[in-house]
Amino acid sequence: MGSAVELDVAGRTVRLSNPDKVYFPERGFTKRDVAEYYLAVADGVLRGLRDRPTTLQRFPDGVEGEFFYQKRAPKGLPEWLSTARIAFPSGRSADEICPQEPAAVLWAANLGCLTFHPWPVRRADTEHVDELRIDLDPQPGTDFKDAVRAAHELRAVLEEQGLRGWPKTSGGRGLHVYVPLVPEWSFTDGRHAVIALGRELERRLPGRVTTAWWKEERGERIFVDYNQMARDRTIASAYSLRARPRATASAPLRWEELDDVLPEDFDLRTLPARFAELGDVHAGMEDEPFRLEGLLELYERQVAEGAHGELPYPPDHPKAAGEPTRVQPSRARRRP
């Protein structure tokens, strides 16, 4: 698989072992190809990772092998790579890496990391979210174009609230929309804000959008996955490669592009060329952070008008006050 090579990354030397190891067999892309990809988009991927506690999704044997999520900073961490202490829903804590420079991205790529999962917080304040992340997830019977339709309506809702959203492909079939925030709100507040947005989309696009947590209740609709704002739930970062045969990547987009692109347009080969031509089209995202009062007021109005005050959390989270039962509806109906 070839001897190790050394890469110069913004003045730091990063060792790349087994550079010829194949990571994407369908297209023959190697570990070296992955490293060169991340070098080409380094400024963009780092914009989404900088100072954020980041979970590494590692594929040491490529996309057809086993993978795992590395939350705790591994042993042998370079002295120049920062960490932050984060708290899990269980109450336990861990030190996660916080990339601050391009070399950190390449160091992780050498470990077989294809996808980066940053928290919506910064290392200086890990309890207050600074990004609202709205995940538009197509369910069976729907596709990317359905997610695009929902995203356009979401944009309208955000603008009515005085907010600006920044869309990107998930690297799969869905779309992510980010809203930069002043870091003054908790994970719970961020989750409630996304619930409010999801319910408003349900109202405006009946039969096309859902916030139903249980898959059996979602139908052929776009699921607004509000639990992506729960503590220790993360979304693949901008420019992250995804473990798909075609080596697709999560691509930042401009709103005017949504109707003319497909997720397959952006991969290990095409995204660097786009980046070289356009730069990071989300480069200005952090220049104007927003506030959440309006969406939290919308959430409270929805509750006052009859919406449930809480929706189910993921199973590893402690039960929240007012949360409905976590029993699958079909099973609940069979109980005596």
Short mmCIF file of C-alpha atoms in Angstrom, two decimals:
data_model
loop_
_atom_site.label_atom_id
_atom_site.label_comp_id
_atom_site.label_asym_id
_atom_site.label_seq_id
_atom_site.Cartn_x
_atom_site.Cartn_y
_atom_site.Cartn_z
CA MET A 1 0.00 0.00 0.00
CA GLY A 2 3.04 2.25 -0.26
CA SER A 3 5.30 3.75 2.34
CA ALA A 4 4.24 6.70 4.43
CA VAL A 5 4.46 10.20 2.97
CA GLU A 6 4.76 13.54 4.68
CA LEU A 7 2.48 16.42 3.76
CA ASP A 8 3.18 20.08 4.39
CA VAL A 9 -0.04 21.56 5.72
CA ALA A 10 0.18 25.30 6.31
CA GLY A 11 3.63 24.95 7.80
CA ARG A 12 3.05 21.75 9.75
CA THR A 13 4.22 18.31 8.69
CA VAL A 14 1.51 15.65 8.79
CA ARG A 15 2.41 12.01 8.23
CA LEU A 16 0.13 9.98 5.96
CA SER A 17 0.53 6.24 6.40
CA ASN A 18 -0.50 3.69 3.71
CA PRO A 19 -1.37 6.41 1.19
CA ASP A 20 -2.31 3.91 -1.54
CA LYS A 21 -4.89 2.10 0.57
CA VAL A 22 -8.21 2.08 -1.32
CA TYR A 23 -11.02 3.80 0.56
CA PHE A 24 -13.69 4.03 -2.17
CA PRO A 25 -13.43 0.82 -4.25
CA GLU A 26 -16.14 1.73 -6.78
CA ARG A 27 -14.07 4.67 -8.01
CA GLY A 28 -10.63 3.57 -6.84
CA PHE A 29 -10.10 6.55 -4.55
CA THR A 30 -7.28 6.04 -2.07
CA LYS A 31 -6.30 7.44 1.29
CA ARG A 32 -3.99 9.84 -0.55
CA ASP A 33 -6.97 11.02 -2.64
CA VAL A 34 -8.91 11.69 0.57
CA ALA A 35 -5.98 13.66 2.00
CA GLU A 36 -5.59 15.68 -1.19
CA TYR A 37 -9.31 16.38 -1.18
CA TYR A 38 -9.17 17.79 2.34
CA LEU A 39 -6.09 19.84 1.45
CA ALA A 40 -7.99 21.35 -1.49
CA VAL A 41 -11.01 22.37 0.62
CA ALA A 42 -9.12 22.96 3.88
CA ASP A 43 -10.28 26.53 4.43
CA GLY A 44 -13.91 25.54 3.87
CA VAL A 45 -13.99 22.45 6.07
CA LEU A 46 -12.08 24.28 8.81
CA ARG A 47 -14.61 27.11 8.73
CA GLY A 48 -17.21 24.59 9.87
CA LEU A 49 -14.95 22.87 12.42
CA ARG A 50 -12.84 25.59 13.97
CA ASP A 51 -12.89 25.46 17.78
CA ARG A 52 -15.79 23.00 17.79
CA PRO A 53 -15.73 19.72 19.74
CA THR A 54 -15.72 17.22 16.90
CA THR A 55 -16.56 13.53 16.68
CA LEU A 56 -14.60 11.61 14.06
CA GLN A 57 -16.39 9.02 11.93
CA ARG A 58 -13.50 6.68 11.08
CA PHE A 59 -13.28 4.09 8.30
CA PRO A 60 -9.84 2.53 8.75
CA ASP A 61 -10.54 -0.04 6.01
CA GLY A 62 -12.48 2.20 3.67
CA VAL A 63 -16.20 2.58 3.11
CA GLU A 64 -16.82 -1.14 2.67
CA GLY A 65 -15.21 -1.97 6.03
CA GLU A 66 -16.28 -1.44 9.60
CA PHE A 67 -16.49 2.09 10.95
CA PHE A 68 -16.80 3.71 14.34
CA TYR A 69 -17.35 7.11 15.93
CA GLN A 70 -14.45 8.45 17.96
CA LYS A 71 -15.73 10.91 20.52
CA ARG A 72 -12.86 10.94 22.98
CA ALA A 73 -9.57 12.41 21.85
CA PRO A 74 -7.26 9.47 21.05
CA LYS A 75 -3.96 8.83 22.72
CA GLY A 76 -0.94 10.36 21.06
CA LEU A 77 -2.76 13.59 20.25
CA PRO A 78 -0.35 16.19 18.83
CA GLU A 79 0.43 18.92 21.35
CA TRP A 80 -0.80 21.57 18.91
CA LEU A 81 -4.27 20.01 18.58
CA SER A 82 -6.73 21.50 21.09
CA THR A 83 -9.52 19.74 22.97
CA ALA A 84 -12.61 20.74 24.92
CA ARG A 85 -14.50 19.01 27.71
CA ILE A 86 -18.06 18.17 26.68
CA ALA A 87 -20.88 16.63 28.72
CA PHE A 88 -23.00 13.78 27.38
CA PRO A 89 -26.72 13.31 28.16
CA SER A 90 -25.72 10.56 30.61
CA GLY A 91 -23.84 13.10 32.68
CA ARG A 92 -20.47 11.64 31.76
CA SER A 93 -17.91 13.85 30.07
CA ALA A 94 -15.04 13.54 27.65
CA ASP A 95 -12.37 15.61 25.93
CA GLU A 96 -13.04 15.93 22.20
CA ILE A 97 -10.68 17.34 19.63
CA CYS A 98 -11.32 20.93 18.46
CA PRO A 99 -9.68 21.58 15.08
CA GLN A 100 -8.12 25.02 14.83
CA GLU A 101 -5.93 24.69 11.74
CA PRO A 102 -5.84 22.68 8.49
CA ALA A 103 -3.25 20.26 9.84
CA ALA A 104 -5.86 18.98 12.32
CA VAL A 105 -8.12 17.97 9.43
CA LEU A 106 -5.31 16.07 7.70
CA TRP A 107 -4.22 14.47 10.98
CA ALA A 108 -7.77 13.10 11.36
CA ALA A 109 -7.87 11.98 7.72
CA ASN A 110 -4.74 9.91 8.39
CA LEU A 111 -6.74 8.07 11.07
CA GLY A 112 -9.31 7.10 8.45
CA CYS A 113 -11.74 9.88 9.29
CA LEU A 114 -13.96 10.57 6.30
CA THR A 115 -16.76 12.48 8.01
CA PHE A 116 -16.46 15.16 10.67
CA HIS A 117 -19.31 15.66 13.15
CA PRO A 118 -18.86 18.97 14.98
CA TRP A 119 -21.04 20.07 17.89
CA PRO A 120 -23.03 23.33 17.47
CA VAL A 121 -20.91 24.95 20.19
CA ARG A 122 -17.39 26.35 20.56
CA ARG A 123 -14.70 25.22 22.96
CA ALA A 124 -14.92 28.50 24.91
CA ASP A 125 -18.57 27.81 25.80
CA THR A 126 -19.80 24.25 25.33
CA GLU A 127 -23.22 24.83 26.90
CA HIS A 128 -24.63 27.49 24.55
CA VAL A 129 -25.32 26.70 20.92
CA ASP A 130 -24.09 29.07 18.22
CA GLU A 131 -25.72 27.35 15.25
CA LEU A 132 -29.29 26.29 14.59
CA ARG A 133 -29.17 23.19 12.39
CA ILE A 134 -32.30 22.15 10.50
CA ASP A 135 -32.10 18.67 8.96
CA LEU A 136 -34.59 18.04 6.12
CA ASP A 137 -34.58 14.26 5.79
CA PRO A 138 -36.45 12.63 2.86
CA GLN A 139 -38.44 9.58 3.91
CA PRO A 140 -39.15 6.59 1.62
CA GLY A 141 -41.24 7.76 -1.31
CA THR A 142 -39.67 11.23 -1.30
CA ASP A 143 -36.40 12.52 -2.68
CA PHE A 144 -34.01 15.46 -2.83
CA LYS A 145 -36.42 17.58 -4.88
CA ASP A 146 -39.02 17.21 -2.12
CA ALA A 147 -36.41 18.39 0.39
CA VAL A 148 -35.68 21.37 -1.86
CA ARG A 149 -39.37 22.30 -1.89
CA ALA A 150 -39.43 22.20 1.90
CA ALA A 151 -36.20 24.20 2.07
CA HIS A 152 -37.66 27.03 0.00
CA GLU A 153 -40.62 27.26 2.38
CA LEU A 154 -38.23 27.10 5.33
CA ARG A 155 -36.32 30.03 3.89
CA ALA A 156 -39.53 32.04 3.78
CA VAL A 157 -40.33 31.21 7.41
CA LEU A 158 -36.83 32.16 8.51
CA GLU A 159 -36.96 35.46 6.66
CA GLU A 160 -40.29 36.30 8.28
CA GLN A 161 -38.52 35.81 11.61
CA GLY A 162 -35.68 38.09 10.54
CA LEU A 163 -33.27 35.16 10.16
CA ARG A 164 -31.02 34.02 7.33
CA GLY A 165 -30.47 30.35 6.57
CA TRP A 166 -27.51 28.79 4.79
CA PRO A 167 -28.28 25.55 2.87
CA LYS A 168 -26.01 22.62 2.09
CA THR A 169 -26.44 19.10 0.81
CA SER A 170 -26.14 16.37 3.41
CA GLY A 171 -24.03 14.29 1.06
CA GLY A 172 -26.96 11.88 0.94
CA ARG A 173 -30.53 12.57 -0.17
CA GLY A 174 -31.30 15.42 2.20
CA LEU A 175 -30.59 19.06 2.92
CA HIS A 176 -29.25 20.90 5.95
CA VAL A 177 -29.97 24.55 6.67
CA TYR A 178 -27.86 26.42 9.23
CA VAL A 179 -28.63 29.66 11.06
CA PRO A 180 -25.69 31.26 12.95
CA LEU A 181 -26.59 32.31 16.48
CA VAL A 182 -25.38 34.53 19.25
CA PRO A 183 -24.32 31.86 21.81
CA GLU A 184 -26.88 32.61 24.52
CA TRP A 185 -29.24 29.66 24.26
CA SER A 186 -29.20 26.09 25.55
CA PHE A 187 -29.48 22.89 23.55
CA THR A 188 -33.10 22.69 24.69
CA ASP A 189 -33.81 26.17 23.34
CA GLY A 190 -32.24 25.29 20.01
CA ARG A 191 -34.26 22.08 19.82
CA HIS A 192 -37.49 23.96 20.61
CA ALA A 193 -36.67 26.48 17.88
CA VAL A 194 -36.33 23.70 15.29
CA ILE A 195 -39.55 22.08 16.54
CA ALA A 196 -41.30 25.42 16.01
CA LEU A 197 -39.93 25.64 12.47
CA GLY A 198 -40.95 22.06 11.75
CA ARG A 199 -44.50 22.62 12.98
CA GLU A 200 -44.82 25.76 10.90
CA LEU A 201 -43.65 23.84 7.83
CA GLU A 202 -46.22 21.13 8.61
CA ARG A 203 -48.90 23.82 8.66
CA ARG A 204 -47.77 25.40 5.41
CA LEU A 205 -46.99 22.18 3.54
CA PRO A 206 -49.64 19.72 4.76
CA GLY A 207 -48.93 16.15 3.74
CA ARG A 208 -45.39 17.03 2.63
CA VAL A 209 -43.53 17.72 5.89
CA THR A 210 -43.62 16.01 9.28
CA THR A 211 -42.09 16.23 12.74
CA ALA A 212 -43.25 12.71 13.65
CA TRP A 213 -40.46 10.98 15.56
CA TRP A 214 -41.69 7.44 14.90
CA LYS A 215 -40.95 6.23 11.38
CA GLU A 216 -44.28 4.44 11.10
CA GLU A 217 -46.03 7.81 11.41
CA ARG A 218 -43.96 9.83 8.95
CA GLY A 219 -45.35 8.57 5.66
CA GLU A 220 -44.00 9.88 2.37
CA ARG A 221 -42.97 13.23 3.76
CA ILE A 222 -39.86 15.27 4.58
CA PHE A 223 -38.94 14.72 8.22
CA VAL A 224 -37.67 17.75 10.11
CA ASP A 225 -35.27 15.97 12.45
CA TYR A 226 -35.47 18.29 15.44
CA ASN A 227 -33.39 15.91 17.56
CA GLN A 228 -30.32 16.89 15.60
CA MET A 229 -30.28 19.85 17.99
CA ALA A 230 -30.32 17.60 21.07
CA ARG A 231 -27.12 17.37 23.08
CA ASP A 232 -24.56 14.97 21.56
CA ARG A 233 -26.41 14.84 18.23
CA THR A 234 -24.39 16.13 15.32
CA ILE A 235 -24.59 16.67 11.57
CA ALA A 236 -21.86 16.00 9.02
CA SER A 237 -19.87 19.19 8.54
CA ALA A 238 -19.70 21.18 5.36
CA TYR A 239 -17.26 19.54 2.92
CA SER A 240 -17.23 16.26 4.84
CA LEU A 241 -16.97 13.18 2.64
CA ARG A 242 -19.72 10.63 3.12
CA ALA A 243 -19.38 6.85 3.18
CA ARG A 244 -21.11 6.31 -0.14
CA PRO A 245 -19.74 4.44 -3.16
CA ARG A 246 -19.51 7.62 -5.23
CA ALA A 247 -17.60 9.53 -2.49
CA THR A 248 -20.15 12.30 -2.31
CA ALA A 249 -19.60 15.23 0.04
CA SER A 250 -21.73 17.70 1.98
CA ALA A 251 -21.67 20.80 -0.22
CA PRO A 252 -22.52 24.36 0.85
CA LEU A 253 -24.92 25.97 -1.61
CA ARG A 254 -26.43 29.31 -2.52
CA TRP A 255 -30.21 29.46 -2.38
CA GLU A 256 -30.49 30.21 -6.09
CA GLU A 257 -28.73 26.92 -6.90
CA LEU A 258 -31.11 24.59 -5.10
CA ASP A 259 -33.42 23.86 -8.02
CA ASP A 260 -30.57 23.02 -10.39
CA VAL A 261 -28.36 20.63 -8.42
CA LEU A 262 -28.40 17.06 -7.17
CA PRO A 263 -26.39 15.57 -4.27
CA GLU A 264 -24.41 13.47 -6.76
CA ASP A 265 -23.00 16.64 -8.32
CA PHE A 266 -20.64 17.10 -5.38
CA ASP A 267 -17.97 14.53 -4.65
CA LEU A 268 -14.28 14.01 -3.95
CA ARG A 269 -13.39 15.05 -7.51
CA THR A 270 -15.90 17.80 -8.31
CA LEU A 271 -16.09 19.74 -5.06
CA PRO A 272 -12.40 20.84 -5.06
CA ALA A 273 -12.90 22.24 -8.57
CA ARG A 274 -15.99 24.14 -7.41
CA PHE A 275 -14.07 25.39 -4.38
CA ALA A 276 -11.19 26.59 -6.55
CA GLU A 277 -13.65 28.51 -8.75
CA LEU A 278 -16.09 29.91 -6.18
CA GLY A 279 -14.33 29.61 -2.85
CA ASP A 280 -16.43 28.77 0.19
CA VAL A 281 -19.92 30.06 -0.64
CA HIS A 282 -20.71 30.04 3.10
CA ALA A 283 -17.62 32.05 4.03
CA GLY A 284 -19.72 34.92 5.40
CA MET A 285 -22.06 32.80 7.49
CA GLU A 286 -20.60 33.75 10.85
CA ASP A 287 -20.55 37.48 10.12
CA GLU A 288 -24.17 37.97 11.18
CA PRO A 289 -25.29 35.83 14.13
CA PHE A 290 -28.97 35.93 15.03
CA ARG A 291 -31.16 35.65 18.10
CA LEU A 292 -33.79 33.03 18.95
CA GLU A 293 -36.46 35.00 20.80
CA GLY A 294 -38.83 35.02 17.83
CA LEU A 295 -38.72 31.26 17.24
CA LEU A 296 -39.03 30.52 20.95
CA GLU A 297 -42.08 32.77 21.10
CA LEU A 298 -43.50 30.86 18.11
CA TYR A 299 -42.90 27.59 19.98
CA GLU A 300 -44.82 28.90 23.01
CA ARG A 301 -47.71 30.09 20.82
CA GLN A 302 -47.92 26.68 19.18
CA VAL A 303 -48.07 25.02 22.60
CA ALA A 304 -50.74 27.48 23.76
CA GLU A 305 -52.76 26.61 20.64
CA GLY A 306 -52.67 22.88 21.43
CA ALA A 307 -49.33 21.52 20.20
CA HIS A 308 -47.58 19.12 22.55
CA GLY A 309 -45.03 20.91 24.71
CA GLU A 310 -42.31 18.35 24.10
CA LEU A 311 -41.56 15.75 21.48
CA PRO A 312 -39.68 12.48 22.08
CA TYR A 313 -35.94 12.63 22.68
CA PRO A 314 -33.49 9.98 21.43
CA PRO A 315 -33.43 6.86 23.64
CA ASP A 316 -30.09 7.66 25.29
CA HIS A 317 -31.38 10.96 26.70
CA PRO A 318 -32.96 11.27 30.13
CA LYS A 319 -36.71 11.68 30.12
CA ALA A 320 -37.66 15.37 29.77
CA ALA A 321 -40.46 17.05 31.67
CA GLY A 322 -43.66 16.81 29.65
CA GLU A 323 -42.15 14.45 27.10
CA PRO A 324 -44.64 11.94 25.64
CA THR A 325 -44.12 8.22 25.98
CA ARG A 326 -41.22 6.73 24.03
CA VAL A 327 -43.20 3.62 23.16
CA GLN A 328 -43.69 3.07 19.44
CA PRO A 329 -47.37 3.91 18.71
CA SER A 330 -48.20 0.54 17.14
CA ARG A 331 -46.79 -1.25 20.20
CA ALA A 332 -48.66 1.06 22.56
CA ARG A 333 -51.94 0.15 20.84
CA ARG A 334 -51.26 -3.56 21.40
CA ARG A 335 -50.81 -3.17 25.14
CA PRO A 336 -53.68 -4.60 27.21
#
